[in-house]
CSV table of C-alpha atoms in Angstrom, one decimal:
chain,number,residue,atom,x,y,z
A,1,UNK,CA,-34.1,-10.7,5.2
A,2,UNK,CA,-31.2,-12.6,6.7
A,3,UNK,CA,-27.9,-10.8,7.0
A,4,UNK,CA,-24.7,-12.9,7.1
A,5,UNK,CA,-21.8,-10.8,8.3
A,6,UNK,CA,-18.3,-11.9,7.7
A,7,UNK,CA,-15.2,-10.4,9.3
A,8,UNK,CA,-12.2,-11.0,7.0
A,9,UNK,CA,-8.7,-11.8,8.1
A,10,UNK,CA,-5.6,-13.3,6.4
A,11,UNK,CA,-5.9,-16.9,7.8
A,12,UNK,CA,-9.3,-17.1,9.6
A,13,UNK,CA,-12.6,-15.4,9.1
A,14,UNK,CA,-15.5,-15.0,11.5
A,15,UNK,CA,-19.2,-15.2,10.4
A,16,UNK,CA,-22.6,-14.8,12.0
A,17,UNK,CA,-26.2,-14.5,10.8
A,18,UNK,CA,-28.8,-12.1,12.0
A,19,UNK,CA,-32.4,-11.6,11.0
A,20,UNK,CA,-33.9,-8.2,10.0
A,21,UNK,CA,-35.6,-8.2,13.4
A,22,UNK,CA,-32.2,-8.4,15.2
A,23,UNK,CA,-32.5,-12.1,16.1
A,24,UNK,CA,-29.2,-14.0,16.1
A,25,UNK,CA,-29.7,-17.0,13.8
A,26,UNK,CA,-26.1,-18.2,13.8
A,27,UNK,CA,-23.7,-17.3,16.6
A,28,UNK,CA,-20.2,-16.1,15.5
A,29,UNK,CA,-18.0,-18.9,14.4
A,30,UNK,CA,-14.5,-19.1,12.9
A,31,UNK,CA,-13.7,-20.7,9.6
A,32,UNK,CA,-10.4,-20.9,7.7
A,33,UNK,CA,-9.5,-19.2,4.5
A,34,UNK,CA,-9.3,-22.4,2.4
A,35,UNK,CA,-11.4,-25.1,0.8
A,36,UNK,CA,-12.5,-26.7,4.1
A,37,UNK,CA,-13.4,-23.3,5.7
A,38,UNK,CA,-15.5,-22.2,2.7
A,39,UNK,CA,-17.5,-25.4,2.7
A,40,UNK,CA,-17.9,-25.1,6.5
A,41,UNK,CA,-19.5,-21.8,5.9
A,42,UNK,CA,-21.9,-23.3,3.3
A,43,UNK,CA,-22.9,-26.0,5.7
A,44,UNK,CA,-23.7,-23.4,8.4
A,45,UNK,CA,-25.8,-21.5,5.9
A,46,UNK,CA,-27.6,-24.6,4.4
A,47,UNK,CA,-30.6,-24.5,6.9
A,48,UNK,CA,-31.4,-20.9,5.9
A,49,UNK,CA,-33.4,-19.7,2.9
A,50,UNK,CA,-30.7,-18.7,0.4
A,51,UNK,CA,-33.0,-16.4,-1.5
A,52,UNK,CA,-33.4,-14.3,1.7
A,53,UNK,CA,-29.6,-14.2,2.5
A,54,UNK,CA,-27.5,-11.1,2.0
A,55,UNK,CA,-23.8,-11.6,2.8
A,56,UNK,CA,-21.8,-8.6,3.8
A,57,UNK,CA,-18.1,-8.2,4.4
A,58,UNK,CA,-15.7,-5.4,4.8
A,59,UNK,CA,-13.2,-4.5,2.1
A,60,UNK,CA,-9.9,-5.7,3.6
A,61,UNK,CA,-7.1,-5.7,1.0
A,62,UNK,CA,-7.2,-8.9,-1.1
A,63,UNK,CA,-7.8,-11.4,1.8
A,64,UNK,CA,-11.6,-11.7,1.1
A,65,UNK,CA,-11.4,-11.8,-2.8
A,66,UNK,CA,-11.3,-15.6,-3.0
A,67,UNK,CA,-14.3,-15.9,-0.6
A,68,UNK,CA,-16.3,-13.3,-2.6
A,69,UNK,CA,-15.7,-15.1,-5.9
A,70,UNK,CA,-16.6,-18.5,-4.2
A,71,UNK,CA,-19.9,-17.2,-2.8
A,72,UNK,CA,-20.9,-15.5,-6.0
A,73,UNK,CA,-20.3,-18.7,-7.9
A,74,UNK,CA,-22.7,-20.4,-5.4
A,75,UNK,CA,-25.4,-17.8,-6.3
A,76,UNK,CA,-25.2,-15.9,-3.1
A,77,UNK,CA,-25.8,-12.1,-3.0
A,78,UNK,CA,-22.6,-10.6,-1.7
A,79,UNK,CA,-22.1,-6.9,-0.7
A,80,UNK,CA,-18.6,-5.5,0.0
A,81,UNK,CA,-18.8,-2.6,2.5
A,82,UNK,CA,-16.7,0.6,2.7
A,83,UNK,CA,-14.5,0.4,5.8
A,84,UNK,CA,-15.5,4.0,6.7
A,85,UNK,CA,-19.1,2.7,7.3
A,86,UNK,CA,-18.0,-0.1,9.6
A,87,UNK,CA,-15.4,2.1,11.4
A,88,UNK,CA,-18.1,4.6,12.4
A,89,UNK,CA,-20.3,1.8,13.7
A,90,UNK,CA,-17.4,0.4,15.7
A,91,UNK,CA,-16.6,3.8,17.3
A,92,UNK,CA,-20.3,4.1,18.5
A,93,UNK,CA,-19.5,1.3,21.0
A,94,UNK,CA,-19.0,2.9,24.5
A,95,UNK,CA,-16.4,0.2,25.5
A,96,UNK,CA,-13.2,0.3,23.6
A,97,UNK,CA,-13.5,-3.2,22.0
A,98,UNK,CA,-11.8,-4.6,18.9
A,99,UNK,CA,-12.4,-8.3,18.4
A,100,UNK,CA,-13.2,-10.4,15.4
A,101,UNK,CA,-16.4,-11.8,17.0
A,102,UNK,CA,-17.6,-8.3,17.9
A,103,UNK,CA,-16.7,-6.9,14.5
A,104,UNK,CA,-18.9,-9.6,12.9
A,105,UNK,CA,-22.0,-8.0,14.3
A,106,UNK,CA,-20.7,-4.5,13.5
A,107,UNK,CA,-20.9,-5.3,9.8
A,108,UNK,CA,-24.6,-6.1,10.1
A,109,UNK,CA,-25.6,-2.6,11.1
A,110,UNK,CA,-24.7,-0.8,7.8
A,111,UNK,CA,-26.2,-3.7,5.9
A,112,UNK,CA,-29.6,-3.3,7.6
A,113,UNK,CA,-29.5,0.5,7.4
A,114,UNK,CA,-29.1,0.8,3.6
A,115,UNK,CA,-32.2,0.8,1.5
A,116,UNK,CA,-30.2,-0.2,-1.6
A,117,UNK,CA,-27.1,-2.4,-1.6
A,118,UNK,CA,-24.4,-2.8,-4.2
A,119,UNK,CA,-24.0,-6.5,-4.9
A,120,UNK,CA,-20.8,-7.9,-6.6
A,121,UNK,CA,-20.7,-9.7,-9.9
A,122,UNK,CA,-17.8,-11.7,-11.4
A,123,UNK,CA,-17.6,-9.7,-14.6
A,124,UNK,CA,-17.3,-6.4,-12.8
A,125,UNK,CA,-14.8,-7.9,-10.2
A,126,UNK,CA,-12.6,-9.0,-13.1
A,127,UNK,CA,-12.8,-5.6,-14.8
A,128,UNK,CA,-11.9,-3.9,-11.6
A,129,UNK,CA,-8.9,-6.2,-11.1
A,130,UNK,CA,-7.7,-5.4,-14.6
A,131,UNK,CA,-8.2,-1.7,-14.0
A,132,UNK,CA,-6.2,-1.7,-10.7
A,133,UNK,CA,-3.4,-3.7,-12.3
A,134,UNK,CA,-3.3,-1.2,-15.2
A,135,UNK,CA,-3.0,1.7,-12.7
A,136,UNK,CA,0.0,0.0,-11.2
A,137,UNK,CA,1.6,-0.6,-14.5
A,138,UNK,CA,1.1,3.1,-15.5
A,139,UNK,CA,2.7,4.3,-12.2
A,140,UNK,CA,5.7,2.0,-12.6
A,141,UNK,CA,6.2,3.2,-16.2
A,142,UNK,CA,5.9,6.8,-15.1
A,143,UNK,CA,8.5,6.3,-12.4
A,144,UNK,CA,10.9,4.6,-14.9
A,145,UNK,CA,10.5,7.4,-17.4
A,146,UNK,CA,11.4,10.0,-14.8
A,147,UNK,CA,14.5,7.9,-13.9
A,148,UNK,CA,15.5,7.6,-17.6
A,149,UNK,CA,15.2,11.4,-18.0
A,150,UNK,CA,17.6,11.9,-15.1
A,151,UNK,CA,20.1,9.4,-16.5
A,152,UNK,CA,20.1,11.0,-19.9
A,153,UNK,CA,20.4,14.5,-18.3
A,154,UNK,CA,23.8,13.4,-17.0
A,155,UNK,CA,25.0,11.4,-20.1
A,156,UNK,CA,23.6,13.5,-23.0
A,157,UNK,CA,21.7,16.5,-21.7
A,158,UNK,CA,21.2,18.1,-25.1
A,159,UNK,CA,19.3,15.0,-26.5
A,160,UNK,CA,15.9,15.7,-25.0
A,161,UNK,CA,15.7,19.1,-26.6
A,162,UNK,CA,16.9,17.8,-30.0
A,163,UNK,CA,13.7,15.8,-30.6
A,164,UNK,CA,10.5,17.9,-30.5
A,165,UNK,CA,8.5,15.1,-28.9
A,166,UNK,CA,11.1,14.6,-26.2
A,167,UNK,CA,12.9,11.5,-25.1
A,168,UNK,CA,10.0,9.1,-24.7
A,169,UNK,CA,9.4,7.9,-28.2
A,170,UNK,CA,10.4,4.8,-30.2
A,171,UNK,CA,13.2,6.6,-32.2
A,172,UNK,CA,15.0,7.7,-29.1
A,173,UNK,CA,14.7,4.4,-27.3
A,174,UNK,CA,16.0,2.5,-30.3
A,175,UNK,CA,19.0,4.9,-30.6
A,176,UNK,CA,19.8,4.8,-26.9
A,177,UNK,CA,19.6,1.0,-26.6
A,178,UNK,CA,22.3,0.7,-29.3
A,179,UNK,CA,24.3,3.8,-28.4
A,180,UNK,CA,23.5,5.1,-24.9
A,181,UNK,CA,26.3,7.7,-24.8
A,182,UNK,CA,27.3,10.7,-27.0
A,183,UNK,CA,30.6,9.1,-27.7
A,184,UNK,CA,28.9,6.0,-29.0
A,185,UNK,CA,26.5,8.0,-31.2
A,186,UNK,CA,29.4,10.2,-32.6
A,187,UNK,CA,31.4,7.1,-33.5
A,188,UNK,CA,28.5,5.4,-35.4
A,189,UNK,CA,28.8,5.3,-39.2
A,190,UNK,CA,26.5,7.9,-40.8
A,191,UNK,CA,24.8,5.4,-43.1
A,192,UNK,CA,24.0,3.2,-40.1
A,193,UNK,CA,22.8,6.0,-37.9
A,194,UNK,CA,20.6,7.5,-40.6
A,195,UNK,CA,19.1,4.0,-41.4
A,196,UNK,CA,18.4,3.4,-37.7
A,197,UNK,CA,16.6,6.7,-37.2
A,198,UNK,CA,14.6,6.3,-40.4
A,199,UNK,CA,13.4,2.8,-39.6
A,200,UNK,CA,12.6,3.6,-36.0
A,201,UNK,CA,10.7,6.8,-36.9
A,202,UNK,CA,8.9,5.2,-39.9
A,203,UNK,CA,10.6,7.7,-42.3
A,204,UNK,CA,10.0,10.8,-40.2
A,205,UNK,CA,13.7,11.3,-39.5
A,206,UNK,CA,16.2,11.2,-42.4
A,207,UNK,CA,19.9,11.6,-43.1
A,208,UNK,CA,19.9,15.3,-42.4
A,209,UNK,CA,18.5,14.7,-38.9
A,210,UNK,CA,21.2,12.0,-38.3
A,211,UNK,CA,23.9,14.4,-39.4
A,212,UNK,CA,22.7,17.0,-36.9
A,213,UNK,CA,22.5,14.5,-34.2
A,214,UNK,CA,26.0,13.3,-34.7
A,215,UNK,CA,27.3,16.9,-34.6
A,216,UNK,CA,25.4,17.5,-31.4
A,217,UNK,CA,26.9,14.3,-29.8
A,218,UNK,CA,30.4,15.4,-30.7
A,219,UNK,CA,29.8,18.7,-28.8
A,220,UNK,CA,27.9,17.2,-25.8
A,221,UNK,CA,29.1,18.1,-22.3
A,222,UNK,CA,27.6,14.9,-20.9
A,223,UNK,CA,29.7,12.4,-18.9
A,224,UNK,CA,30.9,9.1,-20.4
A,225,UNK,CA,29.9,6.8,-17.6
A,226,UNK,CA,29.5,3.0,-18.2
A,227,UNK,CA,27.3,2.6,-15.2
A,228,UNK,CA,24.8,5.2,-16.4
A,229,UNK,CA,24.9,3.6,-19.9
A,230,UNK,CA,23.8,0.3,-18.4
A,231,UNK,CA,21.1,1.9,-16.4
A,232,UNK,CA,19.8,3.7,-19.6
A,233,UNK,CA,19.6,0.5,-21.6
A,234,UNK,CA,18.0,-1.5,-18.8
A,235,UNK,CA,15.5,1.2,-18.0
A,236,UNK,CA,14.4,1.4,-21.6
A,237,UNK,CA,13.9,-2.4,-21.7
A,238,UNK,CA,11.7,-2.2,-18.6
A,239,UNK,CA,9.6,0.6,-20.1
A,240,UNK,CA,9.1,-1.4,-23.3
A,241,UNK,CA,8.1,-4.4,-21.2
A,242,UNK,CA,5.5,-2.3,-19.3
A,243,UNK,CA,4.3,-0.9,-22.6
A,244,UNK,CA,3.7,-4.5,-23.8
A,245,UNK,CA,1.9,-5.5,-20.6
A,246,UNK,CA,-0.3,-2.4,-20.8
A,247,UNK,CA,-1.2,-3.1,-24.3
A,248,UNK,CA,-2.4,-6.7,-23.5
A,249,UNK,CA,-4.2,-5.5,-20.3
A,250,UNK,CA,-6.1,-2.8,-22.1
A,251,UNK,CA,-7.0,-5.3,-24.8
A,252,UNK,CA,-8.6,-7.6,-22.2
A,253,UNK,CA,-10.4,-4.6,-20.6
A,254,UNK,CA,-11.8,-3.7,-24.0
A,255,UNK,CA,-13.1,-7.2,-24.6
A,256,UNK,CA,-14.7,-7.3,-21.2
A,257,UNK,CA,-16.4,-3.9,-21.7
A,258,UNK,CA,-17.7,-5.0,-25.1
A,259,UNK,CA,-19.3,-8.1,-23.5
A,260,UNK,CA,-21.1,-6.0,-20.8
A,261,UNK,CA,-23.0,-3.9,-23.5
A,262,UNK,CA,-23.2,-1.0,-21.1
A,263,UNK,CA,-25.0,2.2,-22.1
A,264,UNK,CA,-22.1,4.2,-20.8
A,265,UNK,CA,-20.2,3.4,-24.0
A,266,UNK,CA,-22.8,5.4,-25.9
A,267,UNK,CA,-21.6,8.6,-24.3
A,268,UNK,CA,-19.3,10.5,-26.9
A,269,UNK,CA,-15.8,10.8,-25.6
A,270,UNK,CA,-15.8,7.7,-23.4
A,271,UNK,CA,-13.6,4.9,-24.8
A,272,UNK,CA,-13.0,1.3,-23.7
A,273,UNK,CA,-10.3,2.2,-21.2
A,274,UNK,CA,-12.0,5.1,-19.5
A,275,UNK,CA,-15.4,3.2,-19.7
A,276,UNK,CA,-13.8,0.1,-18.2
A,277,UNK,CA,-12.4,2.1,-15.3
A,278,UNK,CA,-15.8,3.6,-14.6
A,279,UNK,CA,-17.7,0.3,-14.9
A,280,UNK,CA,-15.1,-1.6,-12.9
A,281,UNK,CA,-15.3,0.7,-10.0
A,282,UNK,CA,-19.1,1.3,-10.1
A,283,UNK,CA,-20.2,-2.2,-11.0
A,284,UNK,CA,-23.8,-2.7,-12.2
A,285,UNK,CA,-25.4,0.8,-12.4
A,286,UNK,CA,-28.8,-0.7,-11.7
A,287,UNK,CA,-27.9,-0.9,-8.0
A,288,UNK,CA,-28.1,2.9,-7.7
A,289,UNK,CA,-31.7,4.0,-7.7
A,290,UNK,CA,-30.8,7.7,-7.6
A,291,UNK,CA,-28.1,10.0,-8.9
A,292,UNK,CA,-27.2,11.3,-5.5
A,293,UNK,CA,-26.4,7.8,-4.3
A,294,UNK,CA,-24.0,7.3,-7.2
A,295,UNK,CA,-22.5,10.7,-6.5
A,296,UNK,CA,-21.9,9.9,-2.8
A,297,UNK,CA,-20.4,6.5,-3.7
A,298,UNK,CA,-17.9,8.2,-6.0
A,299,UNK,CA,-16.9,10.8,-3.4
A,300,UNK,CA,-17.8,13.7,-5.8
A,301,UNK,CA,-20.6,15.0,-3.5
A,302,UNK,CA,-20.0,18.3,-1.8
A,303,UNK,CA,-19.2,18.1,1.9
A,304,UNK,CA,-21.5,19.8,4.4
A,305,UNK,CA,-20.3,22.3,7.0
A,306,UNK,CA,-23.0,23.7,9.3
A,307,UNK,CA,-22.9,24.8,12.9
A,308,UNK,CA,-25.7,26.7,14.6
A,309,UNK,CA,-26.8,29.5,12.3
A,310,UNK,CA,-23.7,29.2,10.1
A,311,UNK,CA,-24.0,27.3,6.8
A,312,UNK,CA,-21.0,27.2,4.6
A,313,UNK,CA,-21.8,28.3,1.0
A,314,UNK,CA,-18.7,26.9,-0.7
A,315,UNK,CA,-17.3,23.5,0.4
A,316,UNK,CA,-15.0,20.9,-1.2
A,317,UNK,CA,-16.0,17.5,-2.5
A,318,UNK,CA,-16.0,14.8,0.1
A,319,UNK,CA,-13.6,12.5,-1.7
A,320,UNK,CA,-14.9,9.5,0.3
A,321,UNK,CA,-15.1,7.2,-2.7
A,322,UNK,CA,-12.7,5.6,-5.1
A,323,UNK,CA,-9.9,7.9,-6.3
A,324,UNK,CA,-9.6,5.9,-9.5
A,325,UNK,CA,-13.3,6.4,-10.2
A,326,UNK,CA,-13.1,10.1,-9.6
A,327,UNK,CA,-10.1,10.4,-12.0
A,328,UNK,CA,-11.9,8.4,-14.7
A,329,UNK,CA,-15.1,10.5,-14.4
A,330,UNK,CA,-13.2,13.8,-14.5
A,331,UNK,CA,-11.2,12.6,-17.5
A,332,UNK,CA,-14.4,11.4,-19.2
A,333,UNK,CA,-16.0,14.9,-18.6
A,334,UNK,CA,-13.1,16.6,-20.4
A,335,UNK,CA,-13.4,14.2,-23.3
A,336,UNK,CA,-17.1,14.7,-23.6
A,337,UNK,CA,-16.7,18.4,-23.8
A,338,UNK,CA,-14.2,17.9,-26.7
A,339,UNK,CA,-16.5,15.5,-28.6
A,340,UNK,CA,-20.0,16.8,-28.1
A,341,UNK,CA,-21.4,20.2,-28.9
A,342,UNK,CA,-24.2,19.9,-26.4
A,343,UNK,CA,-21.9,19.3,-23.5
A,344,UNK,CA,-19.5,21.9,-24.7
A,345,UNK,CA,-22.3,24.5,-24.6
A,346,UNK,CA,-23.2,23.4,-21.1
A,347,UNK,CA,-19.5,23.6,-20.0
A,348,UNK,CA,-19.2,27.1,-21.5
A,349,UNK,CA,-22.4,28.2,-19.7
A,350,UNK,CA,-21.1,27.0,-16.3
A,351,UNK,CA,-17.8,28.8,-16.9
A,352,UNK,CA,-19.8,31.9,-17.7
A,353,UNK,CA,-21.5,31.6,-14.3
A,354,UNK,CA,-18.1,31.7,-12.6
A,355,UNK,CA,-17.5,28.0,-12.1
A,356,UNK,CA,-13.8,27.0,-12.1
A,357,UNK,CA,-12.2,24.6,-14.6
A,358,UNK,CA,-12.3,21.9,-11.9
A,359,UNK,CA,-15.9,22.4,-10.9
A,360,UNK,CA,-17.3,22.3,-14.4
A,361,UNK,CA,-16.1,18.8,-15.5
A,362,UNK,CA,-17.5,16.8,-12.7
A,363,UNK,CA,-20.8,18.8,-12.8
A,364,UNK,CA,-21.0,18.1,-16.5
A,365,UNK,CA,-20.1,14.5,-16.1
A,366,UNK,CA,-22.9,13.9,-13.7
A,367,UNK,CA,-25.4,15.4,-16.1
A,368,UNK,CA,-24.2,12.8,-18.6
A,369,UNK,CA,-24.4,10.0,-16.0
A,370,UNK,CA,-27.9,11.1,-14.9
A,371,UNK,CA,-29.4,10.8,-18.3
A,372,UNK,CA,-27.8,7.3,-18.8
A,373,UNK,CA,-28.8,6.3,-15.3
A,374,UNK,CA,-32.4,7.1,-16.2
A,375,UNK,CA,-32.0,5.1,-19.5
A,376,UNK,CA,-30.7,2.1,-17.6
A,377,UNK,CA,-33.7,2.0,-15.3
């Protein structure tokens, strides 16, 4: 095999090629992160047998994404390495050296040591990008909802206890966009207020609810602050914008997951969003020949603590993998328990053995993944 190692940076990358015997086939050279640089890399690789080439690069923010997509489109096998692997190799050097040329050969070592490599594909890259973007949207929306609650606590503190489902529902948003203060709500015509709530709640709230709300607004101890009113209306508009963006993002994720025809979607309790998160982070499951490798990649494997004659019996999970993937798998395990009697029985059996509510879901989830991993192979 021929290992092409690329050290990624913002403006310039360094690449080199080494054989499986350790012979340097291409000395480290610099190429720019643009059209000319990418084709310079292709020209350097042209004399080599493309079928024998494995290209490895370190995961470095977004700076290598365009290069990865470019190389995959040219039918190269590309593997993105965990920085933890390359960092440990770099620390093995006796001399304290940190240089792009040196790091280029550092990447070759984890590539040559692994018996199975995880190659990137465009479909899974796109799904992962959608998943990461969705996570950002969810965090932004959560932050805005917390801010909105704090504003309403000052302006109309009684409101969030008036509606059983709380503040964050369409009826409350519609009301606050038109009347963001208790004074504005109390001064609204009863017919208009009742109609507004009825339409926004699809008939759930009627005239009696509107009457109770207006009385509550008249007695409110909240402050009548114009600046807070503006912040309330603008925050609601931002939340609704994020809701719309989330809807379209999740729709695209569902379309991609459908096109992949993955066996993971046959597990009861795993939907398009959760399945898309798992597939986007794992990629093609065929790249994992054993369950323990998938377990280690996720960071759900138990850490080992042993020294001399001491061997720890209870240790925490290593958490060396993707945090997003761990969340998706734990969430999937909970859903599987709710939707499948077989997994529910397994969960109850583990709980009876003394396992905690945190230990059982990921153990159960890997039982599900193991069976589908076997089906995939």
